[in-house]
Amino acid sequence: MPGVTVKDVNQQEFVRALAAFLKKSGKLKVPEWADTVKLAKHKELAPYDENWFYTRAASTARHLYLRGGAGVGSMAKVYGGR
């Protein structure tokens, strides 16, 4: 019987669980400027979720895992708002 992979799990549930793990483990430091930044140039306000940094890190990790050689261009396309 094959195991469960990242592709088999619901994307939102996986990102939430990975973000919670990153926050709980304490291995990912949140930069000081994280509370004053907006997520894209088309946004007007900072994110409402105080754990947005962990969610973005989890989403980025999932994206890189699924698309092995993703570069700056593909990341800008996904997270840049164009």
PDB file of N, CA and C in Angstrom, residues 31-71:
ATOM      1  N   PRO A  31      11.145  37.987  10.882  1.00  0.00           N
ATOM      2  CA  PRO A  31      11.905  39.241  10.891  1.00  0.00           C
ATOM      3  C   PRO A  31      11.151  40.360  11.613  1.00  0.00           C
ATOM      4  N   GLU A  32      11.890  41.338  12.088  1.00  0.00           N
ATOM      5  CA  GLU A  32      11.283  42.455  12.818  1.00  0.00           C
ATOM      6  C   GLU A  32      10.347  43.270  11.930  1.00  0.00           C
ATOM      7  N   TRP A  33      10.657  43.358  10.647  1.00  0.00           N
ATOM      8  CA  TRP A  33       9.875  44.178   9.728  1.00  0.00           C
ATOM      9  C   TRP A  33       8.608  43.483   9.246  1.00  0.00           C
ATOM     10  N   ALA A  34       8.370  42.261   9.664  1.00  0.00           N
ATOM     11  CA  ALA A  34       7.248  41.482   9.135  1.00  0.00           C
ATOM     12  C   ALA A  34       5.881  42.076   9.477  1.00  0.00           C
ATOM     13  N   ASP A  35       5.789  42.847  10.548  1.00  0.00           N
ATOM     14  CA  ASP A  35       4.481  43.392  10.920  1.00  0.00           C
ATOM     15  C   ASP A  35       4.136  44.680  10.175  1.00  0.00           C
ATOM     16  N   THR A  36       5.081  45.248   9.435  1.00  0.00           N
ATOM     17  CA  THR A  36       4.819  46.501   8.718  1.00  0.00           C
ATOM     18  C   THR A  36       4.835  46.344   7.206  1.00  0.00           C
ATOM     19  N   VAL A  37       4.983  45.145   6.714  1.00  0.00           N
ATOM     20  CA  VAL A  37       5.117  44.930   5.277  1.00  0.00           C
ATOM     21  C   VAL A  37       3.769  44.534   4.667  1.00  0.00           C
ATOM     22  N   LYS A  38       3.582  44.869   3.404  1.00  0.00           N
ATOM     23  CA  LYS A  38       2.420  44.367   2.679  1.00  0.00           C
ATOM     24  C   LYS A  38       2.907  43.251   1.762  1.00  0.00           C
ATOM     25  N   LEU A  39       2.024  42.365   1.354  1.00  0.00           N
ATOM     26  CA  LEU A  39       2.430  41.144   0.673  1.00  0.00           C
ATOM     27  C   LEU A  39       2.651  41.291  -0.826  1.00  0.00           C
ATOM     28  N   ALA A  40       2.113  42.311  -1.442  1.00  0.00           N
ATOM     29  CA  ALA A  40       2.298  42.515  -2.878  1.00  0.00           C
ATOM     30  C   ALA A  40       2.123  43.996  -3.187  1.00  0.00           C
ATOM     31  N   LYS A  41       2.619  44.398  -4.346  1.00  0.00           N
ATOM     32  CA  LYS A  41       2.565  45.826  -4.668  1.00  0.00           C
ATOM     33  C   LYS A  41       1.148  46.324  -4.932  1.00  0.00           C
ATOM     34  N   HIS A  42       0.249  45.432  -5.275  1.00  0.00           N
ATOM     35  CA  HIS A  42      -1.130  45.858  -5.514  1.00  0.00           C
ATOM     36  C   HIS A  42      -1.967  45.899  -4.231  1.00  0.00           C
ATOM     37  N   LYS A  43      -1.414  45.480  -3.115  1.00  0.00           N
ATOM     38  CA  LYS A  43      -2.118  45.520  -1.831  1.00  0.00           C
ATOM     39  C   LYS A  43      -1.936  46.885  -1.178  1.00  0.00           C
ATOM     40  N   GLU A  44      -2.922  47.310  -0.406  1.00  0.00           N
ATOM     41  CA  GLU A  44      -2.834  48.588   0.287  1.00  0.00           C
ATOM     42  C   GLU A  44      -2.459  48.428   1.753  1.00  0.00           C
ATOM     43  N   LEU A  45      -2.858  47.319   2.361  1.00  0.00           N
ATOM     44  CA  LEU A  45      -2.655  47.128   3.789  1.00  0.00           C
ATOM     45  C   LEU A  45      -1.798  45.901   4.068  1.00  0.00           C
ATOM     46  N   ALA A  46      -1.291  45.845   5.278  1.00  0.00           N
ATOM     47  CA  ALA A  46      -0.566  44.660   5.737  1.00  0.00           C
ATOM     48  C   ALA A  46      -1.571  43.524   5.951  1.00  0.00           C
ATOM     49  N   PRO A  47      -1.120  42.284   5.989  1.00  0.00           N
ATOM     50  CA  PRO A  47      -2.046  41.166   6.189  1.00  0.00           C
ATOM     51  C   PRO A  47      -2.694  41.209   7.579  1.00  0.00           C
ATOM     52  N   TYR A  48      -3.922  40.741   7.662  1.00  0.00           N
ATOM     53  CA  TYR A  48      -4.653  40.729   8.927  1.00  0.00           C
ATOM     54  C   TYR A  48      -4.200  39.587   9.833  1.00  0.00           C
ATOM     55  N   ASP A  49      -3.809  38.484   9.241  1.00  0.00           N
ATOM     56  CA  ASP A  49      -3.396  37.311  10.008  1.00  0.00           C
ATOM     57  C   ASP A  49      -2.026  37.558  10.627  1.00  0.00           C
ATOM     58  N   GLU A  50      -1.927  37.434  11.937  1.00  0.00           N
ATOM     59  CA  GLU A  50      -0.644  37.686  12.592  1.00  0.00           C
ATOM     60  C   GLU A  50       0.373  36.580  12.316  1.00  0.00           C
ATOM     61  N   ASN A  51      -0.078  35.427  11.853  1.00  0.00           N
ATOM     62  CA  ASN A  51       0.822  34.319  11.529  1.00  0.00           C
ATOM     63  C   ASN A  51       1.052  34.201  10.026  1.00  0.00           C
ATOM     64  N   TRP A  52       0.896  35.286   9.290  1.00  0.00           N
ATOM     65  CA  TRP A  52       1.003  35.249   7.835  1.00  0.00           C
ATOM     66  C   TRP A  52       2.392  34.794   7.387  1.00  0.00           C
ATOM     67  N   PHE A  53       3.416  35.111   8.143  1.00  0.00           N
ATOM     68  CA  PHE A  53       4.777  34.759   7.733  1.00  0.00           C
ATOM     69  C   PHE A  53       4.948  33.241   7.690  1.00  0.00           C
ATOM     70  N   TYR A  54       4.395  32.545   8.679  1.00  0.00           N
ATOM     71  CA  TYR A  54       4.478  31.088   8.709  1.00  0.00           C
ATOM     72  C   TYR A  54       3.645  30.475   7.585  1.00  0.00           C
ATOM     73  N   THR A  55       2.487  31.067   7.310  1.00  0.00           N
ATOM     74  CA  THR A  55       1.640  30.571   6.228  1.00  0.00           C
ATOM     75  C   THR A  55       2.326  30.742   4.879  1.00  0.00           C
ATOM     76  N   ARG A  56       2.964  31.889   4.658  1.00  0.00           N
ATOM     77  CA  ARG A  56       3.665  32.129   3.397  1.00  0.00           C
ATOM     78  C   ARG A  56       4.861  31.182   3.260  1.00  0.00           C
ATOM     79  N   ALA A  57       5.581  30.956   4.354  1.00  0.00           N
ATOM     80  CA  ALA A  57       6.720  30.035   4.317  1.00  0.00           C
ATOM     81  C   ALA A  57       6.255  28.613   4.010  1.00  0.00           C
ATOM     82  N   ALA A  58       5.149  28.194   4.601  1.00  0.00           N
ATOM     83  CA  ALA A  58       4.614  26.860   4.341  1.00  0.00           C
ATOM     84  C   ALA A  58       4.139  26.734   2.897  1.00  0.00           C
ATOM     85  N   SER A  59       3.490  27.759   2.392  1.00  0.00           N
ATOM     86  CA  SER A  59       3.028  27.750   1.009  1.00  0.00           C
ATOM     87  C   SER A  59       4.201  27.714   0.032  1.00  0.00           C
ATOM     88  N   THR A  60       5.241  28.473   0.336  1.00  0.00           N
ATOM     89  CA  THR A  60       6.437  28.483  -0.512  1.00  0.00           C
ATOM     90  C   THR A  60       7.125  27.127  -0.491  1.00  0.00           C
ATOM     91  N   ALA A  61       7.213  26.515   0.684  1.00  0.00           N
ATOM     92  CA  ALA A  61       7.838  25.195   0.795  1.00  0.00           C
ATOM     93  C   ALA A  61       7.059  24.156  -0.012  1.00  0.00           C
ATOM     94  N   ARG A  62       5.727  24.207   0.055  1.00  0.00           N
ATOM     95  CA  ARG A  62       4.909  23.275  -0.722  1.00  0.00           C
ATOM     96  C   ARG A  62       5.098  23.503  -2.216  1.00  0.00           C
ATOM     97  N   HIS A  63       5.127  24.758  -2.613  1.00  0.00           N
ATOM     98  CA  HIS A  63       5.308  25.095  -4.026  1.00  0.00           C
ATOM     99  C   HIS A  63       6.649  24.572  -4.542  1.00  0.00           C
ATOM    100  N   LEU A  64       7.702  24.769  -3.772  1.00  0.00           N
ATOM    101  CA  LEU A  64       9.026  24.297  -4.185  1.00  0.00           C
ATOM    102  C   LEU A  64       9.102  22.776  -4.203  1.00  0.00           C
ATOM    103  N   TYR A  65       8.415  22.122  -3.281  1.00  0.00           N
ATOM    104  CA  TYR A  65       8.416  20.663  -3.246  1.00  0.00           C
ATOM    105  C   TYR A  65       7.729  20.080  -4.479  1.00  0.00           C
ATOM    106  N   LEU A  66       6.613  20.671  -4.867  1.00  0.00           N
ATOM    107  CA  LEU A  66       5.857  20.147  -5.998  1.00  0.00           C
ATOM    108  C   LEU A  66       6.491  20.490  -7.342  1.00  0.00           C
ATOM    109  N   ARG A  67       7.137  21.636  -7.440  1.00  0.00           N
ATOM    110  CA  ARG A  67       7.745  22.081  -8.697  1.00  0.00           C
ATOM    111  C   ARG A  67       9.232  22.269  -8.474  1.00  0.00           C
ATOM    112  N   GLY A  68       9.947  21.186  -8.347  1.00  0.00           N
ATOM    113  CA  GLY A  68      11.351  21.136  -7.972  1.00  0.00           C
ATOM    114  C   GLY A  68      12.230  22.316  -8.299  1.00  0.00           C
ATOM    115  N   GLY A  69      12.361  22.687  -9.557  1.00  0.00           N
ATOM    116  CA  GLY A  69      13.301  23.730  -9.927  1.00  0.00           C
ATOM    117  C   GLY A  69      12.668  25.088 -10.107  1.00  0.00           C
ATOM    118  N   ALA A  70      11.722  25.435  -9.274  1.00  0.00           N
ATOM    119  CA  ALA A  70      11.043  26.727  -9.408  1.00  0.00           C
ATOM    120  C   ALA A  70      12.018  27.860  -9.132  1.00  0.00           C
ATOM    121  N   GLY A  71      11.979  28.866  -9.978  1.00  0.00           N
ATOM    122  CA  GLY A  71      12.878  29.999  -9.829  1.00  0.00           C
ATOM    123  C   GLY A  71      12.146  31.250  -9.404  1.00  0.00           C
TER     124      GLY A  71
END
